[in-house]
């Protein structure tokens, strides 16, 4: 492009150019653009339902990204800022705070080594603010000279012509960008273009070269249409095989394709595309938009400012997508997300609408959640015997297909060992065996037996008044999202509990167990088909990030994480408006009292720590009464741990008693998940309780003593989900409690605490049966009186 460059450089402390402005001269007359042979492909993809595209530009850098998760690999990114994003609500002036946040995000990505370009609006709004101020000031001076007084109330600001506003606002807009990018030691360059500039092949090559040179020098180009001289758009010029520059949406698309950008982020004042006008009752945000889907979208009106509307954005996005550039349309004005919307998109988070050419083979996760809700309601409507029959059938399928299950699990184990990414405790959780499958089948049959009296059980009956009776009955919670890692046996367990309680279920397993999960899910679907409720349980196989799943607050009612403490913490942090049931850590204690029996101590401590050290109910800290130190019992404990190859970490008090102590513990709040534990000394039962409350996780804690008074004091005063006397902490388990299985262990102080079985997956609703009753009948002048009589609760006969 023929450019007149006005370079204004200021050297910063690092000797870098902090501003570089490049203004292009507009072509004096319209020149018809004829595509050159180098821009035409005989094998170009044709989308007949997009009339303004006939032949796409060929991209040497390949196809656009197929999935959001790939966006983190985007190197060259165009950020398009719509007028509604850049300007204030009154359309006079810029939204400075919002703009500063956008500049910060662009700077972060630029400093990561990406090549960032900005297509910005705002010159007209900024100029309108300046011109209004000048006109008011001029009018007030003239009025003061003529009337001798400053009466501004009758002054009117004339309608300002947009081109004049653009001319007055361009310099101020760029100066603002300069000041903001300077804070991050980043240089910015301004480029003004018009549609006519793209019709001249020489100018297009010059523009391309200028932009490449700026990017090579780590400069952020800031591009805008030269609204001071821009002519009206040519009619039907889109039919020439390219997209004409009618607004900044088309400009961003055209530049992105010309520059072979990997991604365009189009920021507007709406969240993205909706299947009906935003704000309507049934409007749903479209997560992924595919070519051809525009026929099912109803476009609303344009934004309060700017030349383009959502239809223009979609056309520009599809043109860029066909040219090989990925596109995301998102909200850049929402105060809760605008501060990180750009970086979230690049990280692959589910923000706005992502344009993709690749349609998934199966339903989206949103569709799966809706299917689970519908299927769950059908499941809850079945008779208890029918739900039990499904679970019994699943237990039989696990036994009958044992070899196939173990073969799939063997593949997962081999892949995990080959990659070497899983720690030994996680490898142990991943492994399935004949014994595990047999225990699993037994547990499922226990769940089936208990499901006879779960959904619809009457908890309370009250006669409110004559012929007015109230019942409280159990009902399913709704749709559960269970996220589990490295434990395929969790899938049939949780499925059985969901079936028994009539809940819809979304399952998200770790990829390390994909082969095992697939076969177990297929068997679960086979069991559900027995009564036509296959939709009730869904396995999420898409590339959904856990954080994105946790945002589906309108589709999911409860999240249950099963995995590492880090996974649980991440989910608790990411969940937006959805309750999370679980525990982040399993820091379990065993306290050996001064009156503990020698024969009990070594057995219980060994089982608590060594039977399955990766379990969340394994002992992590051994508390020893100080009177036991330097006794034969203490020596036996230490010898047993050494024989079992348990690495010992000394607590601060324990270390003070020793001349040569083991490695001192880094933290008393450590969940080792392996053959390691901490030993600490306490002065007595109250000191042990205080330690547990300070450093424990409210999971499972045990006391070993022959003193019943001391034991009862411990049981009553330790505030944990499970508190044991003279037993291993490993008993903290749904199967061992007789619940059949568990969806997890909850340490939260809610209705479900400890191992959560069927009861923890139920809530209640109230049923009121009357006969023409109204509240006014119970007033002082009314004819009815409240009785509030408790009625007997019926019990089901369970065979």
Tab-separated table of C-alpha atoms in Angstrom, residues 180-527:
chain	number	residue	atom	x	y	z
A	180	UNK	CA	-1.645	2.791	27.916
A	181	UNK	CA	0.762	0.530	26.011
A	182	UNK	CA	3.701	2.570	27.312
A	183	UNK	CA	2.914	1.221	30.790
A	184	UNK	CA	3.886	-2.235	29.509
A	185	UNK	CA	6.932	-1.082	27.454
A	186	UNK	CA	5.135	-1.969	24.242
A	187	UNK	CA	5.246	0.083	21.055
A	188	UNK	CA	2.039	0.728	19.094
A	189	UNK	CA	1.582	1.824	15.474
A	190	UNK	CA	-1.531	3.343	13.889
A	191	UNK	CA	-2.757	2.364	10.424
A	192	UNK	CA	-5.821	3.946	8.763
A	193	UNK	CA	-7.405	2.176	5.800
A	194	UNK	CA	-10.501	2.330	3.601
A	195	UNK	CA	-12.272	-0.218	1.450
A	196	UNK	CA	-10.797	1.346	-1.678
A	197	UNK	CA	-7.293	0.603	-0.424
A	198	UNK	CA	-8.013	-3.129	-0.637
A	199	UNK	CA	-9.005	-2.820	-4.299
A	200	UNK	CA	-5.489	-1.878	-5.341
A	201	UNK	CA	-3.138	-4.840	-5.538
A	202	UNK	CA	-0.037	-2.713	-4.928
A	203	UNK	CA	-1.545	-1.102	-1.827
A	204	UNK	CA	-2.592	-4.466	-0.478
A	205	UNK	CA	0.960	-5.767	-0.825
A	206	UNK	CA	2.321	-2.631	0.823
A	207	UNK	CA	-0.102	-2.977	3.715
A	208	UNK	CA	0.830	-6.627	4.119
A	209	UNK	CA	4.523	-5.758	4.174
A	210	UNK	CA	4.016	-2.920	6.641
A	211	UNK	CA	2.095	-5.115	9.069
A	212	UNK	CA	4.618	-7.940	8.836
A	213	UNK	CA	7.463	-5.522	9.522
A	214	UNK	CA	5.677	-4.083	12.554
A	215	UNK	CA	4.999	-7.543	13.950
A	216	UNK	CA	8.609	-8.518	13.348
A	217	UNK	CA	9.684	-5.540	15.492
A	218	UNK	CA	7.299	-6.604	18.304
A	219	UNK	CA	5.024	-3.604	17.660
A	220	UNK	CA	1.238	-3.830	18.118
A	221	UNK	CA	-0.527	-2.444	14.996
A	222	UNK	CA	-3.720	-0.540	15.784
A	223	UNK	CA	-5.902	-0.485	12.680
A	224	UNK	CA	-9.063	1.501	11.984
A	225	UNK	CA	-11.119	2.510	8.998
A	226	UNK	CA	-10.335	6.088	7.984
A	227	UNK	CA	-13.834	7.324	8.771
A	228	UNK	CA	-12.834	10.909	7.967
A	229	UNK	CA	-12.759	10.116	4.235
A	230	UNK	CA	-14.465	6.716	3.959
A	231	UNK	CA	-16.910	6.502	1.015
A	232	UNK	CA	-20.261	4.699	1.197
A	233	UNK	CA	-19.977	0.934	0.592
A	234	UNK	CA	-20.297	-0.261	-2.960
A	235	UNK	CA	-23.506	-2.236	-3.583
A	236	UNK	CA	-23.049	-5.989	-4.072
A	237	UNK	CA	-19.268	-5.679	-3.981
A	238	UNK	CA	-19.153	-8.773	-1.795
A	239	UNK	CA	-20.067	-10.832	-4.830
A	240	UNK	CA	-16.598	-10.322	-6.300
A	241	UNK	CA	-15.221	-13.156	-4.180
A	242	UNK	CA	-13.941	-11.034	-1.320
A	243	UNK	CA	-15.568	-9.243	1.590
A	244	UNK	CA	-15.832	-5.483	1.203
A	245	UNK	CA	-14.828	-3.208	4.075
A	246	UNK	CA	-18.168	-1.862	5.283
A	247	UNK	CA	-17.319	-1.720	8.994
A	248	UNK	CA	-14.645	-2.805	11.415
A	249	UNK	CA	-16.026	-6.360	11.522
A	250	UNK	CA	-15.327	-6.853	7.822
A	251	UNK	CA	-12.033	-4.979	8.195
A	252	UNK	CA	-10.888	-7.342	10.958
A	253	UNK	CA	-11.878	-10.386	8.902
A	254	UNK	CA	-10.144	-9.096	5.785
A	255	UNK	CA	-6.941	-8.201	7.635
A	256	UNK	CA	-6.875	-11.507	9.484
A	257	UNK	CA	-7.124	-13.476	6.254
A	258	UNK	CA	-4.595	-11.250	4.467
A	259	UNK	CA	-2.175	-11.620	7.405
A	260	UNK	CA	-2.835	-15.343	7.906
A	261	UNK	CA	-3.853	-14.722	11.518
A	262	UNK	CA	-4.675	-17.743	13.658
A	263	UNK	CA	-7.517	-16.148	15.608
A	264	UNK	CA	-9.902	-13.184	15.586
A	265	UNK	CA	-11.524	-12.172	18.864
A	266	UNK	CA	-14.567	-9.998	18.137
A	267	UNK	CA	-15.665	-8.116	21.247
A	268	UNK	CA	-19.160	-6.646	21.334
A	269	UNK	CA	-21.831	-5.849	23.945
A	270	UNK	CA	-23.472	-9.311	23.854
A	271	UNK	CA	-22.154	-12.671	25.080
A	272	UNK	CA	-22.088	-14.149	21.588
A	273	UNK	CA	-24.651	-15.711	19.270
A	274	UNK	CA	-28.026	-16.808	20.576
A	275	UNK	CA	-30.571	-19.111	19.011
A	276	UNK	CA	-33.164	-16.344	19.511
A	277	UNK	CA	-32.897	-12.620	20.289
A	278	UNK	CA	-30.838	-12.084	23.500
A	279	UNK	CA	-33.042	-11.264	26.446
A	280	UNK	CA	-35.967	-13.398	25.304
A	281	UNK	CA	-37.108	-16.144	27.654
A	282	UNK	CA	-35.895	-19.053	25.553
A	283	UNK	CA	-32.650	-17.490	24.305
A	284	UNK	CA	-29.666	-19.808	24.651
A	285	UNK	CA	-26.067	-18.900	23.992
A	286	UNK	CA	-24.606	-20.885	21.108
A	287	UNK	CA	-21.305	-22.289	22.295
A	288	UNK	CA	-20.063	-23.433	18.877
A	289	UNK	CA	-21.343	-22.064	15.576
A	290	UNK	CA	-20.901	-24.084	12.377
A	291	UNK	CA	-21.143	-22.947	8.739
A	292	UNK	CA	-24.734	-23.379	7.647
A	293	UNK	CA	-26.177	-22.819	11.125
A	294	UNK	CA	-27.019	-19.171	10.411
A	295	UNK	CA	-30.389	-20.236	9.010
A	296	UNK	CA	-31.425	-21.222	12.559
A	297	UNK	CA	-30.335	-17.919	14.141
A	298	UNK	CA	-32.599	-14.904	14.506
A	299	UNK	CA	-30.581	-11.697	14.392
A	300	UNK	CA	-31.645	-8.771	16.570
A	301	UNK	CA	-30.989	-5.106	16.057
A	302	UNK	CA	-27.579	-3.468	15.855
A	303	UNK	CA	-25.759	-2.304	18.965
A	304	UNK	CA	-26.419	1.186	20.289
A	305	UNK	CA	-23.392	2.481	18.376
A	306	UNK	CA	-21.331	1.333	15.423
A	307	UNK	CA	-22.085	0.471	11.825
A	308	UNK	CA	-22.331	-3.305	12.042
A	309	UNK	CA	-24.754	-5.607	13.832
A	310	UNK	CA	-24.539	-9.264	14.819
A	311	UNK	CA	-25.459	-10.360	11.304
A	312	UNK	CA	-22.478	-8.418	9.949
A	313	UNK	CA	-20.244	-10.028	12.569
A	314	UNK	CA	-21.405	-13.516	11.590
A	315	UNK	CA	-20.826	-12.844	7.894
A	316	UNK	CA	-17.355	-11.498	8.589
A	317	UNK	CA	-16.605	-14.397	10.946
A	318	UNK	CA	-17.658	-17.022	8.417
A	319	UNK	CA	-15.590	-15.352	5.709
A	320	UNK	CA	-12.542	-15.372	7.976
A	321	UNK	CA	-13.229	-18.973	9.010
A	322	UNK	CA	-13.322	-20.075	5.378
A	323	UNK	CA	-10.056	-18.226	4.899
A	324	UNK	CA	-8.436	-20.323	7.642
A	325	UNK	CA	-8.751	-18.033	10.688
A	326	UNK	CA	-10.569	-19.113	13.846
A	327	UNK	CA	-13.134	-16.714	15.302
A	328	UNK	CA	-14.658	-16.097	18.732
A	329	UNK	CA	-17.404	-13.525	19.326
A	330	UNK	CA	-17.711	-12.519	22.981
A	331	UNK	CA	-18.831	-9.798	25.371
A	332	UNK	CA	-16.234	-7.110	26.004
A	333	UNK	CA	-18.424	-4.903	28.190
A	334	UNK	CA	-19.549	-7.149	31.053
A	335	UNK	CA	-17.800	-5.877	34.202
A	336	UNK	CA	-17.343	-9.375	35.655
A	337	UNK	CA	-15.573	-10.865	32.633
A	338	UNK	CA	-14.179	-8.000	30.557
A	339	UNK	CA	-11.046	-7.896	32.690
A	340	UNK	CA	-9.985	-11.350	31.478
A	341	UNK	CA	-12.184	-12.153	28.478
A	342	UNK	CA	-9.348	-12.033	25.918
A	343	UNK	CA	-6.918	-14.145	27.940
A	344	UNK	CA	-9.706	-16.597	28.830
A	345	UNK	CA	-10.491	-17.101	25.147
A	346	UNK	CA	-6.843	-17.712	24.272
A	347	UNK	CA	-6.589	-20.194	27.157
A	348	UNK	CA	-9.442	-22.156	25.565
A	349	UNK	CA	-12.080	-21.395	28.172
A	350	UNK	CA	-15.711	-21.516	27.173
A	351	UNK	CA	-16.359	-17.819	26.571
A	352	UNK	CA	-18.627	-16.430	23.866
A	353	UNK	CA	-19.347	-18.244	20.592
A	354	UNK	CA	-16.576	-20.210	18.901
A	355	UNK	CA	-16.779	-20.679	15.126
A	356	UNK	CA	-15.682	-24.106	13.937
A	357	UNK	CA	-15.850	-26.113	10.733
A	358	UNK	CA	-15.710	-29.431	12.610
A	359	UNK	CA	-18.967	-30.676	14.059
A	360	UNK	CA	-18.622	-33.194	16.909
A	361	UNK	CA	-19.880	-36.691	16.258
A	362	UNK	CA	-22.100	-36.676	19.329
A	363	UNK	CA	-24.177	-34.172	21.299
A	364	UNK	CA	-22.673	-31.158	23.034
A	365	UNK	CA	-22.257	-31.246	26.792
A	366	UNK	CA	-25.193	-28.839	27.117
A	367	UNK	CA	-27.347	-31.237	25.128
A	368	UNK	CA	-26.091	-34.124	27.244
A	369	UNK	CA	-27.064	-32.261	30.413
A	370	UNK	CA	-30.567	-31.657	29.051
A	371	UNK	CA	-30.801	-35.328	28.065
A	372	UNK	CA	-29.679	-36.329	31.563
A	373	UNK	CA	-32.353	-34.127	33.151
A	374	UNK	CA	-35.091	-35.547	30.954
A	375	UNK	CA	-33.824	-39.090	31.419
A	376	UNK	CA	-33.479	-38.576	35.159
A	377	UNK	CA	-37.126	-37.548	35.426
A	378	UNK	CA	-38.131	-40.672	33.527
A	379	UNK	CA	-35.913	-42.708	35.830
A	380	UNK	CA	-37.500	-41.190	38.939
A	381	UNK	CA	-40.946	-42.014	37.545
A	382	UNK	CA	-40.131	-45.738	37.419
A	383	UNK	CA	-41.242	-48.046	40.172
A	384	UNK	CA	-38.553	-48.760	42.825
A	385	UNK	CA	-38.485	-52.383	41.694
A	386	UNK	CA	-37.675	-51.284	38.135
A	387	UNK	CA	-34.764	-49.105	39.239
A	388	UNK	CA	-33.478	-51.957	41.369
A	389	UNK	CA	-33.777	-54.305	38.391
A	390	UNK	CA	-31.534	-52.010	36.327
A	391	UNK	CA	-28.859	-52.027	39.038
A	392	UNK	CA	-29.021	-55.804	39.496
A	393	UNK	CA	-28.611	-56.182	35.750
A	394	UNK	CA	-25.572	-53.865	35.786
A	395	UNK	CA	-23.998	-55.965	38.561
A	396	UNK	CA	-24.496	-59.097	36.450
A	397	UNK	CA	-23.008	-57.397	33.390
A	398	UNK	CA	-19.856	-56.513	35.351
A	399	UNK	CA	-19.418	-60.154	36.262
A	400	UNK	CA	-20.292	-61.537	32.836
A	401	UNK	CA	-17.973	-59.136	30.983
A	402	UNK	CA	-15.062	-59.353	33.416
A	403	UNK	CA	-12.488	-60.361	30.795
A	404	UNK	CA	-13.413	-57.526	28.423
A	405	UNK	CA	-13.266	-54.982	31.255
A	406	UNK	CA	-9.876	-56.184	32.461
A	407	UNK	CA	-8.533	-56.175	28.907
A	408	UNK	CA	-9.546	-52.529	28.426
A	409	UNK	CA	-8.075	-51.642	31.805
A	410	UNK	CA	-4.825	-53.366	30.851
A	411	UNK	CA	-4.532	-51.016	27.856
A	412	UNK	CA	-5.001	-48.008	30.141
A	413	UNK	CA	-2.378	-49.310	32.564
A	414	UNK	CA	0.140	-49.969	29.792
A	415	UNK	CA	-0.365	-46.524	28.274
A	416	UNK	CA	-0.067	-44.855	31.684
A	417	UNK	CA	3.136	-46.734	32.525
A	418	UNK	CA	4.578	-46.007	29.086
A	419	UNK	CA	3.940	-42.270	29.393
A	420	UNK	CA	5.066	-42.227	33.024
A	421	UNK	CA	2.767	-39.346	33.956
A	422	UNK	CA	0.901	-41.002	36.817
A	423	UNK	CA	2.274	-41.267	40.323
A	424	UNK	CA	2.235	-44.754	41.906
A	425	UNK	CA	-0.859	-44.003	44.061
A	426	UNK	CA	-2.811	-42.934	40.965
A	427	UNK	CA	-1.641	-46.016	39.068
A	428	UNK	CA	-2.990	-48.167	41.864
A	429	UNK	CA	-6.360	-46.390	41.690
A	430	UNK	CA	-6.428	-46.886	37.923
A	431	UNK	CA	-5.902	-50.637	38.184
A	432	UNK	CA	-8.871	-53.013	38.106
A	433	UNK	CA	-8.763	-56.662	39.167
A	434	UNK	CA	-11.096	-59.609	39.470
A	435	UNK	CA	-11.349	-58.990	43.213
A	436	UNK	CA	-12.235	-55.317	42.634
A	437	UNK	CA	-14.928	-56.227	40.121
A	438	UNK	CA	-16.398	-58.843	42.478
A	439	UNK	CA	-16.537	-56.304	45.315
A	440	UNK	CA	-18.049	-53.806	42.905
A	441	UNK	CA	-20.818	-56.219	41.910
A	442	UNK	CA	-21.577	-56.990	45.578
A	443	UNK	CA	-21.794	-53.288	46.342
A	444	UNK	CA	-24.155	-52.680	43.423
A	445	UNK	CA	-26.472	-55.413	44.669
A	446	UNK	CA	-26.527	-53.727	48.093
A	447	UNK	CA	-27.536	-50.472	46.381
A	448	UNK	CA	-30.262	-52.266	44.436
A	449	UNK	CA	-31.693	-53.708	47.634
A	450	UNK	CA	-31.746	-50.321	49.363
A	451	UNK	CA	-33.283	-48.541	46.355
A	452	UNK	CA	-36.656	-50.044	47.179
A	453	UNK	CA	-37.258	-47.257	49.690
A	454	UNK	CA	-35.518	-44.152	48.419
A	455	UNK	CA	-37.438	-41.889	46.034
A	456	UNK	CA	-40.911	-40.885	47.174
A	457	UNK	CA	-40.443	-41.942	50.799
A	458	UNK	CA	-42.695	-39.986	53.152
A	459	UNK	CA	-40.667	-38.325	55.903
A	460	UNK	CA	-43.364	-36.315	57.619
A	461	UNK	CA	-47.143	-35.980	57.580
A	462	UNK	CA	-49.083	-33.121	59.137
A	463	UNK	CA	-52.804	-32.364	59.276
A	464	UNK	CA	-52.832	-28.600	58.750
A	465	UNK	CA	-56.593	-28.343	59.098
A	466	UNK	CA	-59.656	-30.419	58.407
A	467	UNK	CA	-59.187	-32.172	55.024
A	468	UNK	CA	-55.902	-30.287	54.483
A	469	UNK	CA	-52.881	-32.622	54.786
A	470	UNK	CA	-49.194	-31.929	54.186
A	471	UNK	CA	-46.480	-34.449	53.308
A	472	UNK	CA	-42.728	-34.121	52.988
A	473	UNK	CA	-41.343	-36.704	50.560
A	474	UNK	CA	-37.902	-37.527	49.185
A	475	UNK	CA	-37.075	-36.588	45.578
A	476	UNK	CA	-33.927	-36.641	43.451
A	477	UNK	CA	-31.639	-33.609	43.489
A	478	UNK	CA	-31.738	-33.347	39.684
A	479	UNK	CA	-28.629	-33.549	37.490
A	480	UNK	CA	-25.336	-34.575	39.086
A	481	UNK	CA	-21.925	-33.893	37.580
A	482	UNK	CA	-19.346	-36.360	38.874
A	483	UNK	CA	-15.752	-35.660	37.861
A	484	UNK	CA	-13.356	-38.479	38.629
A	485	UNK	CA	-9.761	-39.284	37.742
A	486	UNK	CA	-7.779	-42.506	37.676
A	487	UNK	CA	-10.582	-44.592	39.183
A	488	UNK	CA	-12.748	-46.335	36.563
A	489	UNK	CA	-14.574	-48.339	39.251
A	490	UNK	CA	-16.181	-45.029	40.210
A	491	UNK	CA	-18.282	-45.054	37.024
A	492	UNK	CA	-20.569	-48.040	37.810
A	493	UNK	CA	-20.673	-47.136	41.504
A	494	UNK	CA	-21.880	-43.598	40.918
A	495	UNK	CA	-24.172	-44.700	38.100
A	496	UNK	CA	-25.878	-47.189	40.413
A	497	UNK	CA	-26.353	-44.560	43.111
A	498	UNK	CA	-27.793	-42.105	40.573
A	499	UNK	CA	-30.141	-44.762	39.217
A	500	UNK	CA	-31.280	-45.717	42.702
A	501	UNK	CA	-31.955	-42.090	43.649
A	502	UNK	CA	-33.555	-41.175	40.321
A	503	UNK	CA	-30.967	-38.537	39.407
A	504	UNK	CA	-29.702	-37.636	35.972
A	505	UNK	CA	-25.934	-38.042	35.756
A	506	UNK	CA	-23.089	-36.476	33.812
A	507	UNK	CA	-19.792	-38.333	34.116
A	508	UNK	CA	-16.419	-36.788	33.286
A	509	UNK	CA	-13.586	-39.278	33.625
A	510	UNK	CA	-9.871	-38.824	33.234
A	511	UNK	CA	-8.354	-39.595	29.839
A	512	UNK	CA	-5.919	-41.979	31.518
A	513	UNK	CA	-8.878	-44.372	32.038
A	514	UNK	CA	-10.624	-43.803	28.701
A	515	UNK	CA	-10.635	-47.458	27.584
A	516	UNK	CA	-11.963	-48.708	30.925
A	517	UNK	CA	-14.552	-45.940	31.116
A	518	UNK	CA	-15.877	-46.673	27.632
A	519	UNK	CA	-16.600	-50.340	28.311
A	520	UNK	CA	-18.091	-49.622	31.742
A	521	UNK	CA	-20.283	-46.870	30.281
A	522	UNK	CA	-21.453	-49.190	27.505
A	523	UNK	CA	-22.515	-51.758	30.089
A	524	UNK	CA	-24.297	-49.063	32.097
A	525	UNK	CA	-26.209	-48.005	28.969
A	526	UNK	CA	-27.129	-51.638	28.327
A	527	UNK	CA	-28.566	-51.923	31.840
